[in-house]
Amino acid sequence: MPACRIYPHAHATPLGAAALARCALEPALSLKEAVGDWQPTFVYEPRWSTERAEEFRTTWAKAATACATEGDHS
């Protein structure tokens, strides 16, 4: 599982979306060129094994599906 890097800016999400849009508009552009020069303030490393994470996601997906279809009697 990849690490999660925390960008030190209040508007990190829209800036990231803009960088991805720029990559889509300019396919020859590297991700580094689109994002610019920044350093994360913190990096979260996964502690769960891949197997544990997959088991958790599977259980969560089943619960979400059950909740979503609970009232669906069509």
PDB file of N, CA and C in Angstrom:
ATOM      1  N   MET A   1       0.842  -1.174   0.000  1.00  0.00           N
ATOM      2  CA  MET A   1       0.000   0.000   0.000  1.00  0.00           C
ATOM      3  C   MET A   1       0.889   1.240   0.000  1.00  0.00           C
ATOM      4  N   PRO A   2       0.510   2.252  -0.770  1.00  0.00           N
ATOM      5  CA  PRO A   2       1.339   3.451  -0.849  1.00  0.00           C
ATOM      6  C   PRO A   2       1.215   4.307   0.407  1.00  0.00           C
ATOM      7  N   ALA A   3       2.215   5.120   0.639  1.00  0.00           N
ATOM      8  CA  ALA A   3       2.188   6.063   1.744  1.00  0.00           C
ATOM      9  C   ALA A   3       1.311   7.249   1.360  1.00  0.00           C
ATOM     10  N   CYS A   4       0.810   7.932   2.358  1.00  0.00           N
ATOM     11  CA  CYS A   4       0.002   9.131   2.141  1.00  0.00           C
ATOM     12  C   CYS A   4       0.846  10.328   2.527  1.00  0.00           C
ATOM     13  N   ARG A   5       1.133  11.193   1.573  1.00  0.00           N
ATOM     14  CA  ARG A   5       1.953  12.376   1.824  1.00  0.00           C
ATOM     15  C   ARG A   5       1.048  13.594   2.035  1.00  0.00           C
ATOM     16  N   ILE A   6       1.291  14.305   3.111  1.00  0.00           N
ATOM     17  CA  ILE A   6       0.458  15.442   3.478  1.00  0.00           C
ATOM     18  C   ILE A   6       1.090  16.734   2.971  1.00  0.00           C
ATOM     19  N   TYR A   7       0.370  17.441   2.109  1.00  0.00           N
ATOM     20  CA  TYR A   7       0.834  18.686   1.514  1.00  0.00           C
ATOM     21  C   TYR A   7       0.517  19.842   2.448  1.00  0.00           C
ATOM     22  N   PRO A   8       1.470  20.715   2.730  1.00  0.00           N
ATOM     23  CA  PRO A   8       1.269  21.781   3.720  1.00  0.00           C
ATOM     24  C   PRO A   8       0.517  23.002   3.175  1.00  0.00           C
ATOM     25  N   HIS A   9      -0.677  22.800   2.705  1.00  0.00           N
ATOM     26  CA  HIS A   9      -1.446  23.917   2.163  1.00  0.00           C
ATOM     27  C   HIS A   9      -2.924  23.678   2.437  1.00  0.00           C
ATOM     28  N   ALA A  10      -3.613  24.725   2.822  1.00  0.00           N
ATOM     29  CA  ALA A  10      -5.041  24.609   3.145  1.00  0.00           C
ATOM     30  C   ALA A  10      -5.883  24.177   1.943  1.00  0.00           C
ATOM     31  N   HIS A  11      -5.383  24.428   0.733  1.00  0.00           N
ATOM     32  CA  HIS A  11      -6.138  24.117  -0.479  1.00  0.00           C
ATOM     33  C   HIS A  11      -5.479  22.986  -1.274  1.00  0.00           C
ATOM     34  N   ALA A  12      -4.935  22.022  -0.559  1.00  0.00           N
ATOM     35  CA  ALA A  12      -4.195  20.930  -1.208  1.00  0.00           C
ATOM     36  C   ALA A  12      -5.074  20.131  -2.173  1.00  0.00           C
ATOM     37  N   THR A  13      -6.315  19.855  -1.809  1.00  0.00           N
ATOM     38  CA  THR A  13      -7.177  19.050  -2.668  1.00  0.00           C
ATOM     39  C   THR A  13      -7.459  19.731  -4.007  1.00  0.00           C
ATOM     40  N   PRO A  14      -7.910  20.991  -4.024  1.00  0.00           N
ATOM     41  CA  PRO A  14      -8.133  21.626  -5.330  1.00  0.00           C
ATOM     42  C   PRO A  14      -6.842  21.830  -6.128  1.00  0.00           C
ATOM     43  N   LEU A  15      -5.728  22.066  -5.433  1.00  0.00           N
ATOM     44  CA  LEU A  15      -4.455  22.201  -6.145  1.00  0.00           C
ATOM     45  C   LEU A  15      -4.058  20.876  -6.790  1.00  0.00           C
ATOM     46  N   GLY A  16      -4.297  19.779  -6.086  1.00  0.00           N
ATOM     47  CA  GLY A  16      -4.023  18.457  -6.650  1.00  0.00           C
ATOM     48  C   GLY A  16      -4.920  18.159  -7.834  1.00  0.00           C
ATOM     49  N   ALA A  17      -6.199  18.511  -7.716  1.00  0.00           N
ATOM     50  CA  ALA A  17      -7.132  18.302  -8.831  1.00  0.00           C
ATOM     51  C   ALA A  17      -6.710  19.140 -10.042  1.00  0.00           C
ATOM     52  N   ALA A  18      -6.259  20.348  -9.793  1.00  0.00           N
ATOM     53  CA  ALA A  18      -5.803  21.208 -10.891  1.00  0.00           C
ATOM     54  C   ALA A  18      -4.554  20.628 -11.559  1.00  0.00           C
ATOM     55  N   ALA A  19      -3.649  20.064 -10.745  1.00  0.00           N
ATOM     56  CA  ALA A  19      -2.443  19.452 -11.310  1.00  0.00           C
ATOM     57  C   ALA A  19      -2.807  18.253 -12.182  1.00  0.00           C
ATOM     58  N   LEU A  20      -3.770  17.443 -11.736  1.00  0.00           N
ATOM     59  CA  LEU A  20      -4.202  16.298 -12.543  1.00  0.00           C
ATOM     60  C   LEU A  20      -4.893  16.756 -13.827  1.00  0.00           C
ATOM     61  N   ALA A  21      -5.680  17.807 -13.738  1.00  0.00           N
ATOM     62  CA  ALA A  21      -6.319  18.348 -14.940  1.00  0.00           C
ATOM     63  C   ALA A  21      -5.268  18.856 -15.917  1.00  0.00           C
ATOM     64  N   ARG A  22      -4.241  19.489 -15.387  1.00  0.00           N
ATOM     65  CA  ARG A  22      -3.159  19.973 -16.247  1.00  0.00           C
ATOM     66  C   ARG A  22      -2.467  18.806 -16.957  1.00  0.00           C
ATOM     67  N   CYS A  23      -2.266  17.705 -16.234  1.00  0.00           N
ATOM     68  CA  CYS A  23      -1.671  16.504 -16.846  1.00  0.00           C
ATOM     69  C   CYS A  23      -2.565  15.962 -17.959  1.00  0.00           C
ATOM     70  N   ALA A  24      -3.885  16.022 -17.744  1.00  0.00           N
ATOM     71  CA  ALA A  24      -4.813  15.530 -18.764  1.00  0.00           C
ATOM     72  C   ALA A  24      -4.770  16.413 -20.012  1.00  0.00           C
ATOM     73  N   LEU A  25      -4.610  17.713 -19.814  1.00  0.00           N
ATOM     74  CA  LEU A  25      -4.576  18.642 -20.944  1.00  0.00           C
ATOM     75  C   LEU A  25      -3.231  18.655 -21.657  1.00  0.00           C
ATOM     76  N   GLU A  26      -2.180  18.331 -20.924  1.00  0.00           N
ATOM     77  CA  GLU A  26      -0.828  18.316 -21.486  1.00  0.00           C
ATOM     78  C   GLU A  26      -0.183  16.963 -21.194  1.00  0.00           C
ATOM     79  N   PRO A  27      -0.532  15.907 -21.952  1.00  0.00           N
ATOM     80  CA  PRO A  27      -0.044  14.559 -21.657  1.00  0.00           C
ATOM     81  C   PRO A  27       1.484  14.425 -21.627  1.00  0.00           C
ATOM     82  N   ALA A  28       2.201  15.298 -22.315  1.00  0.00           N
ATOM     83  CA  ALA A  28       3.670  15.221 -22.307  1.00  0.00           C
ATOM     84  C   ALA A  28       4.258  15.758 -20.996  1.00  0.00           C
ATOM     85  N   LEU A  29       3.460  16.427 -20.202  1.00  0.00           N
ATOM     86  CA  LEU A  29       3.901  17.022 -18.949  1.00  0.00           C
ATOM     87  C   LEU A  29       4.104  15.934 -17.898  1.00  0.00           C
ATOM     88  N   SER A  30       5.209  15.986 -17.186  1.00  0.00           N
ATOM     89  CA  SER A  30       5.425  15.012 -16.106  1.00  0.00           C
ATOM     90  C   SER A  30       4.619  15.442 -14.884  1.00  0.00           C
ATOM     91  N   LEU A  31       4.362  14.503 -14.007  1.00  0.00           N
ATOM     92  CA  LEU A  31       3.621  14.825 -12.786  1.00  0.00           C
ATOM     93  C   LEU A  31       4.388  15.851 -11.962  1.00  0.00           C
ATOM     94  N   LYS A  32       5.699  15.720 -11.899  1.00  0.00           N
ATOM     95  CA  LYS A  32       6.525  16.675 -11.155  1.00  0.00           C
ATOM     96  C   LYS A  32       6.385  18.089 -11.732  1.00  0.00           C
ATOM     97  N   GLU A  33       6.324  18.200 -13.052  1.00  0.00           N
ATOM     98  CA  GLU A  33       6.144  19.511 -13.680  1.00  0.00           C
ATOM     99  C   GLU A  33       4.759  20.085 -13.363  1.00  0.00           C
ATOM    100  N   ALA A  34       3.745  19.230 -13.337  1.00  0.00           N
ATOM    101  CA  ALA A  34       2.380  19.695 -13.074  1.00  0.00           C
ATOM    102  C   ALA A  34       2.188  20.091 -11.622  1.00  0.00           C
ATOM    103  N   VAL A  35       2.797  19.349 -10.717  1.00  0.00           N
ATOM    104  CA  VAL A  35       2.619  19.606  -9.286  1.00  0.00           C
ATOM    105  C   VAL A  35       3.514  20.732  -8.811  1.00  0.00           C
ATOM    106  N   GLY A  36       4.706  20.809  -9.344  1.00  0.00           N
ATOM    107  CA  GLY A  36       5.653  21.820  -8.890  1.00  0.00           C
ATOM    108  C   GLY A  36       6.556  21.269  -7.803  1.00  0.00           C
ATOM    109  N   ASP A  37       7.328  22.127  -7.238  1.00  0.00           N
ATOM    110  CA  ASP A  37       8.288  21.720  -6.221  1.00  0.00           C
ATOM    111  C   ASP A  37       7.703  21.914  -4.829  1.00  0.00           C
ATOM    112  N   TRP A  38       7.291  20.838  -4.213  1.00  0.00           N
ATOM    113  CA  TRP A  38       6.779  20.912  -2.852  1.00  0.00           C
ATOM    114  C   TRP A  38       7.270  19.702  -2.084  1.00  0.00           C
ATOM    115  N   GLN A  39       7.302  19.831  -0.778  1.00  0.00           N
ATOM    116  CA  GLN A  39       7.719  18.752   0.104  1.00  0.00           C
ATOM    117  C   GLN A  39       6.605  18.484   1.099  1.00  0.00           C
ATOM    118  N   PRO A  40       6.299  17.226   1.352  1.00  0.00           N
ATOM    119  CA  PRO A  40       5.248  16.923   2.327  1.00  0.00           C
ATOM    120  C   PRO A  40       5.686  17.311   3.741  1.00  0.00           C
ATOM    121  N   THR A  41       4.713  17.720   4.560  1.00  0.00           N
ATOM    122  CA  THR A  41       5.021  18.031   5.955  1.00  0.00           C
ATOM    123  C   THR A  41       4.999  16.768   6.795  1.00  0.00           C
ATOM    124  N   PHE A  42       4.296  15.743   6.317  1.00  0.00           N
ATOM    125  CA  PHE A  42       4.217  14.481   7.043  1.00  0.00           C
ATOM    126  C   PHE A  42       3.900  13.370   6.052  1.00  0.00           C
ATOM    127  N   VAL A  43       4.386  12.188   6.327  1.00  0.00           N
ATOM    128  CA  VAL A  43       4.099  11.023   5.489  1.00  0.00           C
ATOM    129  C   VAL A  43       3.531   9.929   6.387  1.00  0.00           C
ATOM    130  N   TYR A  44       2.314   9.490   6.080  1.00  0.00           N
ATOM    131  CA  TYR A  44       1.696   8.386   6.808  1.00  0.00           C
ATOM    132  C   TYR A  44       2.032   7.087   6.091  1.00  0.00           C
ATOM    133  N   GLU A  45       2.655   6.172   6.787  1.00  0.00           N
ATOM    134  CA  GLU A  45       2.989   4.862   6.236  1.00  0.00           C
ATOM    135  C   GLU A  45       1.952   3.856   6.722  1.00  0.00           C
ATOM    136  N   PRO A  46       1.506   2.964   5.845  1.00  0.00           N
ATOM    137  CA  PRO A  46       0.522   1.967   6.269  1.00  0.00           C
ATOM    138  C   PRO A  46       1.111   1.024   7.323  1.00  0.00           C
ATOM    139  N   ARG A  47       0.286   0.647   8.274  1.00  0.00           N
ATOM    140  CA  ARG A  47       0.710  -0.283   9.323  1.00  0.00           C
ATOM    141  C   ARG A  47       0.094  -1.663   9.132  1.00  0.00           C
ATOM    142  N   TRP A  48      -0.995  -1.719   8.390  1.00  0.00           N
ATOM    143  CA  TRP A  48      -1.653  -2.999   8.156  1.00  0.00           C
ATOM    144  C   TRP A  48      -0.968  -3.725   7.015  1.00  0.00           C
ATOM    145  N   SER A  49      -1.040  -5.027   7.065  1.00  0.00           N
ATOM    146  CA  SER A  49      -0.554  -5.818   5.936  1.00  0.00           C
ATOM    147  C   SER A  49      -1.550  -5.663   4.790  1.00  0.00           C
ATOM    148  N   THR A  50      -1.118  -6.003   3.608  1.00  0.00           N
ATOM    149  CA  THR A  50      -2.005  -5.945   2.435  1.00  0.00           C
ATOM    150  C   THR A  50      -3.217  -6.842   2.657  1.00  0.00           C
ATOM    151  N   GLU A  51      -2.998  -8.012   3.250  1.00  0.00           N
ATOM    152  CA  GLU A  51      -4.095  -8.959   3.491  1.00  0.00           C
ATOM    153  C   GLU A  51      -5.116  -8.379   4.473  1.00  0.00           C
ATOM    154  N   ARG A  52      -4.635  -7.757   5.550  1.00  0.00           N
ATOM    155  CA  ARG A  52      -5.562  -7.181   6.530  1.00  0.00           C
ATOM    156  C   ARG A  52      -6.358  -6.040   5.909  1.00  0.00           C
ATOM    157  N   ALA A  53      -5.692  -5.204   5.129  1.00  0.00           N
ATOM    158  CA  ALA A  53      -6.381  -4.093   4.472  1.00  0.00           C
ATOM    159  C   ALA A  53      -7.443  -4.614   3.506  1.00  0.00           C
ATOM    160  N   GLU A  54      -7.111  -5.641   2.745  1.00  0.00           N
ATOM    161  CA  GLU A  54      -8.076  -6.215   1.792  1.00  0.00           C
ATOM    162  C   GLU A  54      -9.271  -6.807   2.531  1.00  0.00           C
ATOM    163  N   GLU A  55      -9.031  -7.486   3.638  1.00  0.00           N
ATOM    164  CA  GLU A  55     -10.124  -8.055   4.439  1.00  0.00           C
ATOM    165  C   GLU A  55     -11.030  -6.945   4.968  1.00  0.00           C
ATOM    166  N   PHE A  56     -10.423  -5.863   5.446  1.00  0.00           N
ATOM    167  CA  PHE A  56     -11.196  -4.730   5.949  1.00  0.00           C
ATOM    168  C   PHE A  56     -12.042  -4.117   4.848  1.00  0.00           C
ATOM    169  N   ARG A  57     -11.440  -3.893   3.669  1.00  0.00           N
ATOM    170  CA  ARG A  57     -12.178  -3.305   2.541  1.00  0.00           C
ATOM    171  C   ARG A  57     -13.325  -4.204   2.108  1.00  0.00           C
ATOM    172  N   THR A  58     -13.096  -5.507   2.082  1.00  0.00           N
ATOM    173  CA  THR A  58     -14.146  -6.449   1.682  1.00  0.00           C
ATOM    174  C   THR A  58     -15.312  -6.391   2.669  1.00  0.00           C
ATOM    175  N   THR A  59     -14.996  -6.410   3.971  1.00  0.00           N
ATOM    176  CA  THR A  59     -16.035  -6.343   5.001  1.00  0.00           C
ATOM    177  C   THR A  59     -16.798  -5.027   4.904  1.00  0.00           C
ATOM    178  N   TRP A  60     -16.052  -3.918   4.711  1.00  0.00           N
ATOM    179  CA  TRP A  60     -16.688  -2.606   4.594  1.00  0.00           C
ATOM    180  C   TRP A  60     -17.605  -2.559   3.375  1.00  0.00           C
ATOM    181  N   ALA A  61     -17.144  -3.085   2.252  1.00  0.00           N
ATOM    182  CA  ALA A  61     -17.946  -3.056   1.026  1.00  0.00           C
ATOM    183  C   ALA A  61     -19.235  -3.849   1.194  1.00  0.00           C
ATOM    184  N   LYS A  62     -19.160  -4.993   1.861  1.00  0.00           N
ATOM    185  CA  LYS A  62     -20.368  -5.798   2.109  1.00  0.00           C
ATOM    186  C   LYS A  62     -21.346  -5.032   2.995  1.00  0.00           C
ATOM    187  N   ALA A  63     -20.840  -4.378   4.030  1.00  0.00           N
ATOM    188  CA  ALA A  63     -21.706  -3.607   4.928  1.00  0.00           C
ATOM    189  C   ALA A  63     -22.328  -2.418   4.197  1.00  0.00           C
ATOM    190  N   ALA A  64     -21.543  -1.731   3.377  1.00  0.00           N
ATOM    191  CA  ALA A  64     -22.058  -0.588   2.620  1.00  0.00           C
ATOM    192  C   ALA A  64     -23.139  -1.034   1.639  1.00  0.00           C
ATOM    193  N   THR A  65     -22.906  -2.148   0.969  1.00  0.00           N
ATOM    194  CA  THR A  65     -23.903  -2.679   0.024  1.00  0.00           C
ATOM    195  C   THR A  65     -25.176  -3.071   0.756  1.00  0.00           C
ATOM    196  N   ALA A  66     -25.042  -3.713   1.917  1.00  0.00           N
ATOM    197  CA  ALA A  66     -26.213  -4.116   2.695  1.00  0.00           C
ATOM    198  C   ALA A  66     -27.027  -2.896   3.126  1.00  0.00           C
ATOM    199  N   CYS A  67     -26.333  -1.843   3.549  1.00  0.00           N
ATOM    200  CA  CYS A  67     -27.031  -0.617   3.960  1.00  0.00           C
ATOM    201  C   CYS A  67     -27.726   0.053   2.782  1.00  0.00           C
ATOM    202  N   ALA A  68     -27.050   0.076   1.650  1.00  0.00           N
ATOM    203  CA  ALA A  68     -27.583   0.746   0.470  1.00  0.00           C
ATOM    204  C   ALA A  68     -28.799   0.030  -0.093  1.00  0.00           C
ATOM    205  N   THR A  69     -28.850  -1.270   0.053  1.00  0.00           N
ATOM    206  CA  THR A  69     -29.953  -2.048  -0.535  1.00  0.00           C
ATOM    207  C   THR A  69     -31.008  -2.429   0.497  1.00  0.00           C
ATOM    208  N   GLU A  70     -30.832  -2.032   1.751  1.00  0.00           N
ATOM    209  CA  GLU A  70     -31.771  -2.416   2.805  1.00  0.00           C
ATOM    210  C   GLU A  70     -33.198  -1.988   2.523  1.00  0.00           C
ATOM    211  N   GLY A  71     -33.357  -0.758   2.042  1.00  0.00           N
ATOM    212  CA  GLY A  71     -34.705  -0.249   1.772  1.00  0.00           C
ATOM    213  C   GLY A  71     -35.167  -0.490   0.347  1.00  0.00           C
ATOM    214  N   ASP A  72     -34.349  -1.138  -0.456  1.00  0.00           N
ATOM    215  CA  ASP A  72     -34.686  -1.381  -1.870  1.00  0.00           C
ATOM    216  C   ASP A  72     -35.437  -2.694  -2.004  1.00  0.00           C
ATOM    217  N   HIS A  73     -36.738  -2.597  -2.197  1.00  0.00           N
ATOM    218  CA  HIS A  73     -37.568  -3.795  -2.313  1.00  0.00           C
ATOM    219  C   HIS A  73     -38.148  -3.943  -3.714  1.00  0.00           C
ATOM    220  N   SER A  74     -37.415  -3.468  -4.728  1.00  0.00           N
ATOM    221  CA  SER A  74     -37.935  -3.545  -6.080  1.00  0.00           C
ATOM    222  C   SER A  74     -37.668  -4.883  -6.714  1.00  0.00           C
TER     223      SER A  74
END
